[in-house]
Structures are given as structure tokens and as C-alpha cells.
Coordinates of C-alpha atoms in Angstrom, one line a residue:
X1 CA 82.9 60.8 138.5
X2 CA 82.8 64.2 138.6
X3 CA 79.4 64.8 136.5
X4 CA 77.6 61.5 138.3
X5 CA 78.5 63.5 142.1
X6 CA 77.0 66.8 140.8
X7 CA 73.5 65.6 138.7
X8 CA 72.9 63.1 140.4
X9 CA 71.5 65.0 144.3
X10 CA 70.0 67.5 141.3
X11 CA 68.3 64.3 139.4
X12 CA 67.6 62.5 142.5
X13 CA 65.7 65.6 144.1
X14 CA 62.7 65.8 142.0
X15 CA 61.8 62.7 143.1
X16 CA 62.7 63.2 146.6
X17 CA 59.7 66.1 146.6
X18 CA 57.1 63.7 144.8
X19 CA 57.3 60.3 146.4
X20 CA 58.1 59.1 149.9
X21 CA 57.5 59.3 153.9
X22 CA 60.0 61.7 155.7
X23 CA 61.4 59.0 157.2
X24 CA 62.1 57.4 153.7
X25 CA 63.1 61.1 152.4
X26 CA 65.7 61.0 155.2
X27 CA 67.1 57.6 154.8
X28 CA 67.4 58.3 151.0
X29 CA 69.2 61.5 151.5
X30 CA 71.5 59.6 153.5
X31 CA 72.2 57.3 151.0
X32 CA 72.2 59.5 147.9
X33 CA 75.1 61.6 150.2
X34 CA 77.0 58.4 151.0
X35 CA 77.1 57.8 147.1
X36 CA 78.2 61.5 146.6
X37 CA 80.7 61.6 148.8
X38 CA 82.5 58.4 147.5
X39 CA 82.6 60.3 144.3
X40 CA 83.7 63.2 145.1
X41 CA 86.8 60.9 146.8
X42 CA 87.0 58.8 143.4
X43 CA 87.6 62.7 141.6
X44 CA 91.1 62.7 142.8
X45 CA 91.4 59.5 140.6
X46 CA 89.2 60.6 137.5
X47 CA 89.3 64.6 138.2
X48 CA 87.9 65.1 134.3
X49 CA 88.0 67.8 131.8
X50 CA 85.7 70.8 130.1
X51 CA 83.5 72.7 131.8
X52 CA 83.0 70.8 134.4
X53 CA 86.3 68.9 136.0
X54 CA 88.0 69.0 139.5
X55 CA 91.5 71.1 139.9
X56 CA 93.3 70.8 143.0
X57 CA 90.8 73.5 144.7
X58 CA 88.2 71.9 143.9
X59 CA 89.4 68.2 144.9
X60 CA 89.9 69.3 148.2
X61 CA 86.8 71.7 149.3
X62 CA 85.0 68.6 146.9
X63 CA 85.9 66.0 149.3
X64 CA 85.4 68.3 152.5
X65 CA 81.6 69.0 150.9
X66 CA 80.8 65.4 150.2
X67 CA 82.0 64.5 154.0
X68 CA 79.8 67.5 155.5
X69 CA 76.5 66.8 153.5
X70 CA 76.5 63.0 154.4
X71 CA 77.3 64.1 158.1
X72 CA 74.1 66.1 157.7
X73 CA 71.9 64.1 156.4
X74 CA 72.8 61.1 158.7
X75 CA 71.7 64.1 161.3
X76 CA 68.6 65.0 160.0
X77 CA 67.1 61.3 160.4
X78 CA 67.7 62.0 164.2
X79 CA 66.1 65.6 163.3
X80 CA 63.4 64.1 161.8
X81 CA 62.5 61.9 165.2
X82 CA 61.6 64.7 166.8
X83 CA 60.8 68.0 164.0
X84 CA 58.3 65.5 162.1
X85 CA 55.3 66.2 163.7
X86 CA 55.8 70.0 163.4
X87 CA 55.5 70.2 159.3
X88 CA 53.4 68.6 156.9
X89 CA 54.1 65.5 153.9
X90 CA 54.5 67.8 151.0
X91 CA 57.1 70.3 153.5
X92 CA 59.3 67.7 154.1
X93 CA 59.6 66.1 150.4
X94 CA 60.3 69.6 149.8
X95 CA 62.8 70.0 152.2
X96 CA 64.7 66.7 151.6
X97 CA 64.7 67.9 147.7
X98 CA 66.8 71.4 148.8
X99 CA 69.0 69.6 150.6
X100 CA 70.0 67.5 147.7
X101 CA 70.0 70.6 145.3
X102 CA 71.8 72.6 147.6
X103 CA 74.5 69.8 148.2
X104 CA 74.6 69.3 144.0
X105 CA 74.7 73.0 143.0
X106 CA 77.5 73.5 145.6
X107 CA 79.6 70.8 143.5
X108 CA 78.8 72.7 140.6
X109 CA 80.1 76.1 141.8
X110 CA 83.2 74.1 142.8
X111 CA 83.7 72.2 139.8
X112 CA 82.8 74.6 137.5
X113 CA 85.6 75.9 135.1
X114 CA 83.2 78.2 133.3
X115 CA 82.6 81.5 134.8
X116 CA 78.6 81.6 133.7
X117 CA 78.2 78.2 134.9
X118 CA 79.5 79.0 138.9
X119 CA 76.9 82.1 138.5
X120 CA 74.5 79.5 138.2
X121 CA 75.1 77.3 140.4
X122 CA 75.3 79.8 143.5
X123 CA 72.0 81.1 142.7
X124 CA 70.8 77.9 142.0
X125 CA 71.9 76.9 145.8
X126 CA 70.4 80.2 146.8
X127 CA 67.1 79.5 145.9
X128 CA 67.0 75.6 147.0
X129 CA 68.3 76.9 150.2
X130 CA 65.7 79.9 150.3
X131 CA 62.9 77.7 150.1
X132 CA 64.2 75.5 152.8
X133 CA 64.2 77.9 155.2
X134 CA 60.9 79.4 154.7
X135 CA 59.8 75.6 155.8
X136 CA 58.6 76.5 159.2
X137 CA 56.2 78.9 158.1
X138 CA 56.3 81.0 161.1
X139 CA 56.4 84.5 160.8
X140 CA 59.9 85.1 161.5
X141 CA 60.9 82.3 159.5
X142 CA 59.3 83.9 156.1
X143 CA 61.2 87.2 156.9
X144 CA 64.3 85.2 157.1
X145 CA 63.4 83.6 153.8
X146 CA 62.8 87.3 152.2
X147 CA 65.6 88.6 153.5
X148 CA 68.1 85.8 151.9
X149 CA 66.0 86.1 148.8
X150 CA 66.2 89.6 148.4
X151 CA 69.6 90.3 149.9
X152 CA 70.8 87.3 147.6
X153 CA 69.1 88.2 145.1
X154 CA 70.9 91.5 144.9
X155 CA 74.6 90.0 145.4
X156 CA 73.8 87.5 142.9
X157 CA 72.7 90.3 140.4
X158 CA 75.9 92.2 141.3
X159 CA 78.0 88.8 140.8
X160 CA 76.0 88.2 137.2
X161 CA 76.8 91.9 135.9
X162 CA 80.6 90.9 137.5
X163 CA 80.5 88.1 135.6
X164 CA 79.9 89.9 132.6
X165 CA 82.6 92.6 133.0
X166 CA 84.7 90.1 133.0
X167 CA 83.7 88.3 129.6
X168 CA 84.1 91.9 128.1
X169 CA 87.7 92.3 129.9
X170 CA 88.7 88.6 128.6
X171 CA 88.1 90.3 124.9
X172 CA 91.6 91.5 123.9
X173 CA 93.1 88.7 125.0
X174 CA 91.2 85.4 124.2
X175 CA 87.8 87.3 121.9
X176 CA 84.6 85.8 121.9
X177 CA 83.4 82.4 122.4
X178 CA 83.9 80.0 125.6
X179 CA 87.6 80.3 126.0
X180 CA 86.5 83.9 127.4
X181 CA 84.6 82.6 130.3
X182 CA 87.2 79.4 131.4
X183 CA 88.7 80.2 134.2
X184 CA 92.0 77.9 133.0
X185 CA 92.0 80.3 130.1
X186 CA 91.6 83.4 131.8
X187 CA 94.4 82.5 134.3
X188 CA 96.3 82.0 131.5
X189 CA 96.1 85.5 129.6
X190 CA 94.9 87.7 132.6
X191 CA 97.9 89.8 131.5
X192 CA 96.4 90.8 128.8
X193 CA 93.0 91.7 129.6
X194 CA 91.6 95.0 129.9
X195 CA 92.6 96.0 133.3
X196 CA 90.5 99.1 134.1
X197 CA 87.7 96.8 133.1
X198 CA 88.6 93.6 135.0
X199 CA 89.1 95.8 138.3
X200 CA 85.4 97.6 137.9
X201 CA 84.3 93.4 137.2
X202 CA 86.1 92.6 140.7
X203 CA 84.2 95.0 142.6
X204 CA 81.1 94.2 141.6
X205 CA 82.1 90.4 141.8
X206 CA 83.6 91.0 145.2
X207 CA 80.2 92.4 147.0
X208 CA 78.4 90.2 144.6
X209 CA 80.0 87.0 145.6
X210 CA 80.3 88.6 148.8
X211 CA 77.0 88.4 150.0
X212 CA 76.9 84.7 149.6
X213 CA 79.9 84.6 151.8
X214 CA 78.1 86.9 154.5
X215 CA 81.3 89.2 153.9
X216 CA 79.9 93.2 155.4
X217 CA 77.7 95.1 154.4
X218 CA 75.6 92.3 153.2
X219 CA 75.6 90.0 155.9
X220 CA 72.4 90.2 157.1
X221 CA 70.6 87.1 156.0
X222 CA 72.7 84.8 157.7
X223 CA 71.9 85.1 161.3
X224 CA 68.2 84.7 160.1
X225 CA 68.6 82.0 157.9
X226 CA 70.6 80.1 160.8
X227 CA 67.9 81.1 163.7
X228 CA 64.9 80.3 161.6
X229 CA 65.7 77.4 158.9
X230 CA 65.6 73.9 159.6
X231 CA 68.6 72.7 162.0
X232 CA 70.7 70.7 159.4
X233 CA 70.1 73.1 156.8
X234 CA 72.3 75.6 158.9
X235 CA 75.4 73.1 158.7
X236 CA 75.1 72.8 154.5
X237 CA 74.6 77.1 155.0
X238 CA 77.3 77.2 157.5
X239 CA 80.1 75.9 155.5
X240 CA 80.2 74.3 151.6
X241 CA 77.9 77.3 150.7
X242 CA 80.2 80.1 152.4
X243 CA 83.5 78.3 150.6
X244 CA 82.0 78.2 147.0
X245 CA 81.4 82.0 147.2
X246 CA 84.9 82.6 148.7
X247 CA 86.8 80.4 146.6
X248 CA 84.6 82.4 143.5
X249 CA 86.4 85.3 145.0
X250 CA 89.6 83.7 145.1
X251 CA 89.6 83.2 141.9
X252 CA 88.9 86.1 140.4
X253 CA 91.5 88.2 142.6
X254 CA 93.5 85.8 141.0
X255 CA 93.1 87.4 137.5
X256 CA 93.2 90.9 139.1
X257 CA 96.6 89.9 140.8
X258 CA 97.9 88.9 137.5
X259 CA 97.1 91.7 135.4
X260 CA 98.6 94.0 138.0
X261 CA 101.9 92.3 138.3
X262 CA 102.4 92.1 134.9
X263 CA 102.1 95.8 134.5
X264 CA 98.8 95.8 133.4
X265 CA 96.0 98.5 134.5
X266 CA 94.2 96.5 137.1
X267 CA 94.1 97.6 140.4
X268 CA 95.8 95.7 143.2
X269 CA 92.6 93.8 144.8
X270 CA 94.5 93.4 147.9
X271 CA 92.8 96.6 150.0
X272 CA 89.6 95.5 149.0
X273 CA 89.8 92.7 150.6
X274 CA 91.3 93.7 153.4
X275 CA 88.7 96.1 154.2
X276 CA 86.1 94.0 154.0
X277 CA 87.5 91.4 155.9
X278 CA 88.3 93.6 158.7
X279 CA 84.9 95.2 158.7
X280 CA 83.5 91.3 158.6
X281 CA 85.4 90.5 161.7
X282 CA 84.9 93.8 164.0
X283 CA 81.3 93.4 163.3
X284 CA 81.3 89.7 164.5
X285 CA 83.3 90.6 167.4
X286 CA 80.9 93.7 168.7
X287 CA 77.5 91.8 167.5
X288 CA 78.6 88.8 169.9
X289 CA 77.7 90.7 173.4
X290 CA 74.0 90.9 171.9
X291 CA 73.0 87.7 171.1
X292 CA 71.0 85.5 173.2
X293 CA 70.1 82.7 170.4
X294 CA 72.6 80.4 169.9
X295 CA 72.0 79.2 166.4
X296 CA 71.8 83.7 165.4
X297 CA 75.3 83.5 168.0
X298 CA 77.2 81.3 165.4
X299 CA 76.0 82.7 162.7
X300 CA 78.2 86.2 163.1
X301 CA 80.8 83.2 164.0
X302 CA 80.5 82.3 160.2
X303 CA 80.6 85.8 159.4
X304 CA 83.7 86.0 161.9
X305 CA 85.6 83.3 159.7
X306 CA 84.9 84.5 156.3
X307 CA 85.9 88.0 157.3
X308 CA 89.4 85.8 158.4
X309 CA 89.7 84.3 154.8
X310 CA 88.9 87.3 152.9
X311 CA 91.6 89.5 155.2
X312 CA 94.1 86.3 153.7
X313 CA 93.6 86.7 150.2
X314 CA 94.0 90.6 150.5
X315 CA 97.3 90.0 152.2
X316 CA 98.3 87.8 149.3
X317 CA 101.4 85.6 148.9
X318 CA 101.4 81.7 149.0
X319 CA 102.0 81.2 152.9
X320 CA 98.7 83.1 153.7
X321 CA 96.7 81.9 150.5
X322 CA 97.3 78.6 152.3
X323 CA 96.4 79.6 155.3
X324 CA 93.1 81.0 154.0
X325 CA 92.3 77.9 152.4
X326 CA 93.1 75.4 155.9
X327 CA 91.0 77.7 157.5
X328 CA 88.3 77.9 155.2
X329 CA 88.8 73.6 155.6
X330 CA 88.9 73.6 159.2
X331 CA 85.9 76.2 160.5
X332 CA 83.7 73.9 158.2
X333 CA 84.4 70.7 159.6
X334 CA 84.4 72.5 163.3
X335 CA 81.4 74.6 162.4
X336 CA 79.4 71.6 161.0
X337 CA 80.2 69.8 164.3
X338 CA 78.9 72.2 166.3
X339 CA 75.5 73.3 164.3
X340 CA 74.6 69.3 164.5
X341 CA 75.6 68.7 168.4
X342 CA 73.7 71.8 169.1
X343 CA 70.5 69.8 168.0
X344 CA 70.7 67.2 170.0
X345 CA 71.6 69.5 172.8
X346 CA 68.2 71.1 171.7
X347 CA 66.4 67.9 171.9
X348 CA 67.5 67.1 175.3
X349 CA 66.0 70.1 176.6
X350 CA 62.5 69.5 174.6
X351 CA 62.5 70.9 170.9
X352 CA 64.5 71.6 168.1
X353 CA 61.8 74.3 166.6
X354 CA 63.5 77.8 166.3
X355 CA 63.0 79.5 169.6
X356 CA 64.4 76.5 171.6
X357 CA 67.9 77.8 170.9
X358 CA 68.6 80.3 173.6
X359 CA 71.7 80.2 175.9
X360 CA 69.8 80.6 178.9
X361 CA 67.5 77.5 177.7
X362 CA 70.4 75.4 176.8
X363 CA 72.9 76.3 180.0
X364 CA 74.2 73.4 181.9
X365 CA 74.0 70.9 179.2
X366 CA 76.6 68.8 181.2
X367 CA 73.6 67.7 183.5
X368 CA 71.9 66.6 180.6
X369 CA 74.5 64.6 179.2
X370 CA 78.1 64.8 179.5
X371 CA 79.2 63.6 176.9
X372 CA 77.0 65.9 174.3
X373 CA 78.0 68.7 176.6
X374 CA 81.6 68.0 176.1
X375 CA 81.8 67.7 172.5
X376 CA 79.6 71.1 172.4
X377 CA 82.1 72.7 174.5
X378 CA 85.4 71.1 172.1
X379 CA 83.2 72.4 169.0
X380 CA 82.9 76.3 170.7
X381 CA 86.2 76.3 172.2
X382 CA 88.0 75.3 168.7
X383 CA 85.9 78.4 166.7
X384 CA 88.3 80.1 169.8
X385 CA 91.5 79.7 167.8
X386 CA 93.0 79.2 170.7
X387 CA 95.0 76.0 171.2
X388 CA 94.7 72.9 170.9
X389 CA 92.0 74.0 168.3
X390 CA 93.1 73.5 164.6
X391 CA 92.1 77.1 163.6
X392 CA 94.9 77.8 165.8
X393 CA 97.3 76.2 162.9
X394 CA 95.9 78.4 160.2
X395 CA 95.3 81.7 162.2
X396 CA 98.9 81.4 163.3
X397 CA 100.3 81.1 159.6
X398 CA 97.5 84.3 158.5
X399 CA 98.8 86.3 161.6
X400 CA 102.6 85.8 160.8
X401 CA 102.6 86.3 157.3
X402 CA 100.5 89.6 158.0
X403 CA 103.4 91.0 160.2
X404 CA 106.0 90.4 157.9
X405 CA 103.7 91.5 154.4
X406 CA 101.5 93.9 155.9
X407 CA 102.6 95.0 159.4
X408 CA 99.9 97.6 159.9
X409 CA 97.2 95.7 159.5
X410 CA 98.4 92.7 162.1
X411 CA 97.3 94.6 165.0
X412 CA 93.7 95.3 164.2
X413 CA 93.8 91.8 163.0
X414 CA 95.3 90.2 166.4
X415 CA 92.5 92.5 168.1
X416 CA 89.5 91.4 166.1
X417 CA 90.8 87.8 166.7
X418 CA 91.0 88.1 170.6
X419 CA 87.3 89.8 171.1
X420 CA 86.1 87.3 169.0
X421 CA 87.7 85.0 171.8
X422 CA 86.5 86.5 174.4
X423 CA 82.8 86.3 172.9
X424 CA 83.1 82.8 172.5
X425 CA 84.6 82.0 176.1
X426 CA 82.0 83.9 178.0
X427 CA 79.2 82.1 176.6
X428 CA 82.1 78.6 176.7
X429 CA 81.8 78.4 180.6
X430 CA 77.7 78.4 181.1
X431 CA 76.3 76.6 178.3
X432 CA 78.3 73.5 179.3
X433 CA 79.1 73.9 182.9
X434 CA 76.5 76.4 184.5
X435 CA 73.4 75.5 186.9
X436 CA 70.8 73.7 184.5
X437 CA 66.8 74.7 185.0
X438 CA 65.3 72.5 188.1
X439 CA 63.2 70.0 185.6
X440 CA 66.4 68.8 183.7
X441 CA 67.1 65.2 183.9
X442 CA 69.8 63.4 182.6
X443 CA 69.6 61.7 178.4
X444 CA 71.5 59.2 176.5
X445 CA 73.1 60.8 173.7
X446 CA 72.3 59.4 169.8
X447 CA 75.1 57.9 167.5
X448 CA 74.8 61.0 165.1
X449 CA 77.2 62.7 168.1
X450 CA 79.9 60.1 167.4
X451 CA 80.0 61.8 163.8
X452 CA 80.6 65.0 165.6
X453 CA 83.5 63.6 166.8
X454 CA 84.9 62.5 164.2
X455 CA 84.7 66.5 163.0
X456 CA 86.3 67.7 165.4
X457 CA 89.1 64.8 165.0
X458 CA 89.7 65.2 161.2
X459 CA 90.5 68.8 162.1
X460 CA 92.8 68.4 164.6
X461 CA 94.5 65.7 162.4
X462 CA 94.3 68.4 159.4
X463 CA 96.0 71.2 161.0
X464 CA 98.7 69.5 163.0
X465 CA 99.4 66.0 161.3
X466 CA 98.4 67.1 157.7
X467 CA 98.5 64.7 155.3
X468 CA 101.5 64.9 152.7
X469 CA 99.1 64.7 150.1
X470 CA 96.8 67.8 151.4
X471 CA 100.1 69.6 151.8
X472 CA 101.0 69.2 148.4
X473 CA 97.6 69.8 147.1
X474 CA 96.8 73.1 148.9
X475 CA 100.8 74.5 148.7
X476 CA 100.5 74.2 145.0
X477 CA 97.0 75.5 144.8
X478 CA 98.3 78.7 146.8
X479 CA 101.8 79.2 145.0
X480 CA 99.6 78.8 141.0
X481 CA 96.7 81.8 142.9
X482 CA 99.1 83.8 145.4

């Protein structure tokens, strides 16, 4: 199961590239996703073993990865009625391909028990997802490409020499070979490792791994990559790619944690994190006022939410390790929601191209359609935290558990939270309800909207009717990494 949902998007997407119309690329990335995400369900049957098998981490963001990439690619056959005339044959078989890869290698990294093998996996996703959104060609889509190249190219190069810190601090404890680089292993004898050695490891893993999770001060390439990339591209980059590089992290402060509580020489990796997820949110919350671009808008949103989840790891304990984790689960499902109802909000007002994305261009979508224009507005409104939005669940558990572990940092935190509100309510009111440009007439919306829906419904249902299961799965995934 777990091998078949991983090679085969990476098998398939050769062949994607070579052969086929767009529209055929499009249904057959719908259909090689529909296959993927049934397997990544049938994992919490067969979950496997070795390098490459599914823990209880991985089961869940798994199945939440599967769900997002077929909810994409259902989308981008709606894209594709209205992008196709904008890029050539050979762009969109190479588009369709980097989806696939991105939506494979992202299984890898969260599947991977083998420290070398999520290393390659992220920057294989990097790259598949770099070329993707050089696809418009425009000039400002190329310096969005660079910028994720280079600026990824450096966090990946932090991560790999990370990475290998690591191996050299697994030494004492398990020697050479394999068992060095399993992460079931290391877990296992973190104790024991050289703890001086494993803390300089997490700091270069931290801004390594960081970068892929748009944690500050390498940030940049995501509002780019969201302006200037293909729509649906923005919802695999919005998400499953963002939760592979902070579960990465996760792990590792993991093995830091360890060795520190054990009485080893490790430093405590909590402050690190909490700086940096501090710094991630104030700069989302004071970028906000100055964008005009939707797409660029929710992209310091993403930056926003990982800053939240990194701040929850550094705080520690199993209460707000799980809370880090729902709300890692819960901004993607909202997040994807939004990214693909914002196309068809695009669409009724003329073009999805980059450019088309501005709030002024988009305002009063309700006299487009009302329905899009309500399910828009649900999407913003639950990034809000505010309730009834389900990051309201798992903000609630981070903010309580700060107070009572680490009082001084709950007020910064509450006030990063609420201008990040306010941000997202100022812009709430016009794009759905304010006076629409003279030529606008009333749409139909398209099916792919109802999928939306069912986003925003699964997490609702995920933060205040959890499933037993879920509960069990993240609770113990939380007490075995607090």
C-alpha cells in the first residue's frame, strides 16, 4: 500500500510529460489521485515496515495529503477550461507531471523512516514544484521560480549538512550503518547521542527545514510562488508541502527533547522554536495591511499558520504537540478550500492568469454568485480562528497550554493571533459583500465548489466532533514526541 501510493504519481509522471492532451493530462491526474488517496486510506490497514512504512504521524497527515491532492486535481480540470489557451502542449504535460511528483515525493517525506531519504524527498518536491511555477513564463513568474530555487536551495543545503550532523551525533549510540539514520532508532537511543553535536544538527535542520515551511527569515518564496504559479499548484504548496517540512522539524526536536531530559548535553530546542514562530507570525500580521493580491494575501496566511505550529512545538508537552498537529490538519483542509474557491471566483470575473487576483478586482463576489461568494467568505473567516472556525479548537488548546507552561510568551502570542484577525476581517467584509465593478453579471458556480465544501465540513467535524480514532491517533502521536 504504502510503496504503490508513493511510486506510483512518481512512475506515472513521466508519462504524464510525454503523451496526452491537457484535458487527458487532467483527467489522468484525477484519477491517478483518486487511486492514491484510496491507498493512503488502505495504510492504516497495511501501514508496512523498513524504510519506508506509515506511523501514526504519517497515517494521519497521509490520508489528509491524499484527500487535498485529489481535491486539486479534480480542480485543475475546471482550471484547465479556462488557463488552456494561455500555455503550450509540452507546458501542460509538464505541469501535470509536477503535480504528480510533488504529490508522490510529499508521501515520501511523510513515510520516510530514514533521515537521508525525507532529505530527498523535500528537495525532490522542491524542484517538481519549482518548475511548475516557472510555467507562465512571464517575467515575474521566473523571479518567483529563482527565488524558490535559490532560497530552497539554500534551506535544503542547510537541512542536508543537518542531516548529516545528525548521523555523526547518532555515532556513540547506534555506530555506522542504517540504524544511524532511522528515525525509530534514533528515538530510541537519543539519550545517548552526542548532545553538543545533535543541538548544532538542529539548528541547522531547524532554518534548513524551515525554509520549506516559510518559517522567518526565509520566507520569501512563498508569497511569489502563490502570486505567480499555476492556481492549483498553490493548494499542493499551501498545505502537504508546508506539513512534511514541519513534521521534519517535529521530529527532530524530538531527539533534541530527549537527549536534554535525560541529562544529556543537548540544548533545550524549545526557545528556538519559539522565536521563530513568533517572528513568523508578527511578520504575517504587519505584512497583511500591504497586500493587494489575494493569492500573495494568503500566502503570509500560510506563513501565519506555520509560525502557529512551530510556537507549539517550542512550548512542548503533549496537550500543545496536539494542538500543533490539529492545526497543522485543519489550516490545510481550510487553506486548500480557499486557494481552489478563489479560482473560480477568478473565473467569474474573466481570468485565472496571475494578475487577475487583486481584491479590488475580485470585491463583491456575492453579485457574481452567492453561493461561491459564501463559501469564499466561510474559507477566510475560518483562517480567523475565531468561532465557529475549527482553528478555533486548536488555537484554544496552543493558547491554554502556553499560559499555564510558558506564561510570558501567551500574550505576544494572543496579540499576534488577533492582528492576524483583524487582517483577515478587513479584507472578510468587501471581497464578499462590497459594491462589484458596473460590468459584473451574475455566474453559475461549477461542481469543483461543492468539494470546497466538503473542506470546510471535514474541518468543522475534525475540531469539534473528532473522530475517536483521530483522537487516539494524534494523542498518542503527541504523548511518544512531547
Amino acid at each position: 500500500m504504502i510503496l504503490t501510493a508513493i511510486f506510483l504519481p512518481l512512475l506515472a509522471a513521466p508519462l504524464l510529460g510525454l503523451f496526452g492532451s491537457p484535458r487527458q493530462g487532467a483527467v489522468a491526474n484525477a484519477v491517478l489521485s483518486g487511486i492514491v488517496f484510496v491507498l493512503t486510506l488502505g495504510a492504516f490497514a497495511a501501514p508496512g515496515s523498513g524504510l519506508v512504512h506509515a506511523d501514526e504521524l504519517g497515517l494521519v497527515f497521509g490520508g489528509v495529503t491524499g484527500f487535498t491532492g485529489l481535491t486539486t486535481a479534480i480542480a485543475n480540470i475546471f482550471y484547465l477550461r479556462e488557463a488552456e489557451p494561455r500555455f503550450s502542449l509540452r507546458r501542460w504535460r509538464v505541469y501535470h507531471a509536477m503535480c504528480q511528483v510533488v504529490l508522490g515525493s510529499t508521501l515520501l517525506g511523510l513515510y520516510a523512516d530514514n533521515i537521508g531519504l525525507l532529505w530527498a524527498a523535500v528537495e525532490t518536491a522542491t524542484i517538481a514544484a519549482t518548475l511548475a511555477v516557472s510555467m507562465p513564463r512571464t517575467a515575474s513568474a521566473l523571479e518567483a521560480a529563482w527565488k524558490y530555487f535559490i532560497l530552497g536551495g539554500v534551506g535544503i543545503g542547510l537541512a542536508l549538512f543537518g542531516t548529516m550532523l545528525v548521523y555523526l551525533a547518532a555515532q556513540p549510540a547506534l555506530g555506522p550503518g542504517f540504524s544511524a539514520m532511522s528515525f525509530t532508532a534514533l528515538a530510541a537511543h537519543a539519550p545517548g547521542m552526542d548532545g553538543s553535536l545533535l543541538t548544532l544538527a538542529f539548528v541547522f535542520i531547524l532554518f534548513g527545514y524551515g525554509t520549506k515551511a516559510a518559517l522567518v527569515p526565509l520566507h520569501g518564496w512563498l508569497p511569489d510562488a502563490y502570486a505567480e504559479g499555476p492556481a492549483p499548484l498553490t493548494t499542493s504548496l499551501s498545505g502537504p508541502m508546508l506539513n512534511v517540512a514541519l513534521i521534519a522539524i517535529l521530529r527532530f526536536r524530538h531527539l533534541l527533547e530527549a537527549n536534554f531530559a535525560s541529562g544529556g548535553t543537548a540544548l533545550p530546542p524549545g526557545p528556538f522554536l519559539l522565536t521563530l514562530g513568533l517572528a513568523s507570525l508578527f511578520l504575517a500580521a504587519f505584512s497583511f495591511s500591504r497586500r493587494r493580491d489575494a493569492r500573495r494575501f494568503f500566502g503570509f496566511s500560510s506563513i501565519e499558520h506555520s509560525g502557529i505550529a512551530a510556537f507549539a512545538f517550542g512550548v512542548g508537552g503533549a496537550a500543545t504537540i496536539f494542538g500543533g498537529l490539529l492545526h497543522m490538519l485543519l489550516h490545510t483542509l481550510i487553506k486548500s478550500a480557499l486557494l481552489q474557491v478563489l479560482i473560480r471566483a477568478a473565473a467569474l470575473r474573466g481570468s485565472t492568469a496571475p494578475g487577475h487576483y487583486g481584491f479590488s478586482h475580485l470585491r463583491g463576489l456575492i453579485h457574481s454568485n452567492k453561493y461561491t461568494a459564501l463559501v469564499l467568505g466561510a474559507a477566510m473567516f475560518g483562517l480567523t480562528g475565531l468561532p465557529p472556525s475549527g482553528l478555533f479548537a486548536s488555537e484554544f488548546i496552543i493558547i491554554s497550554q502556553t499560559i499555564q507552561r510558558s506564561p510570558w510568551a501567551s500574550l505576544p502570542l494572543g496579540l499576534g493571533l488577533l492582528l492576524c484577525a483583524i487582517a483577515l476581517l478587513r479584507n472578510f467584509g468587501p471581497l464578499v459583500f462590497g459594491r462589484a465593478p458596473a460590468h459584473i453579471k451574475p455566474a453559475k458556480a461549477t461542481p469543483e465548489t461543492h468539494l470546497v465544501t466538503l473542506h470546510l465540513a471535514l474541518s468543522v467535524v475534525m475540531a469539534f466532533a473528532m473522530p475517536p480514532m483521530l483522537v487516539h491517533l494524534l494523542s498518542d502521536v503527541a504523548e511518544a514526541l512531547k
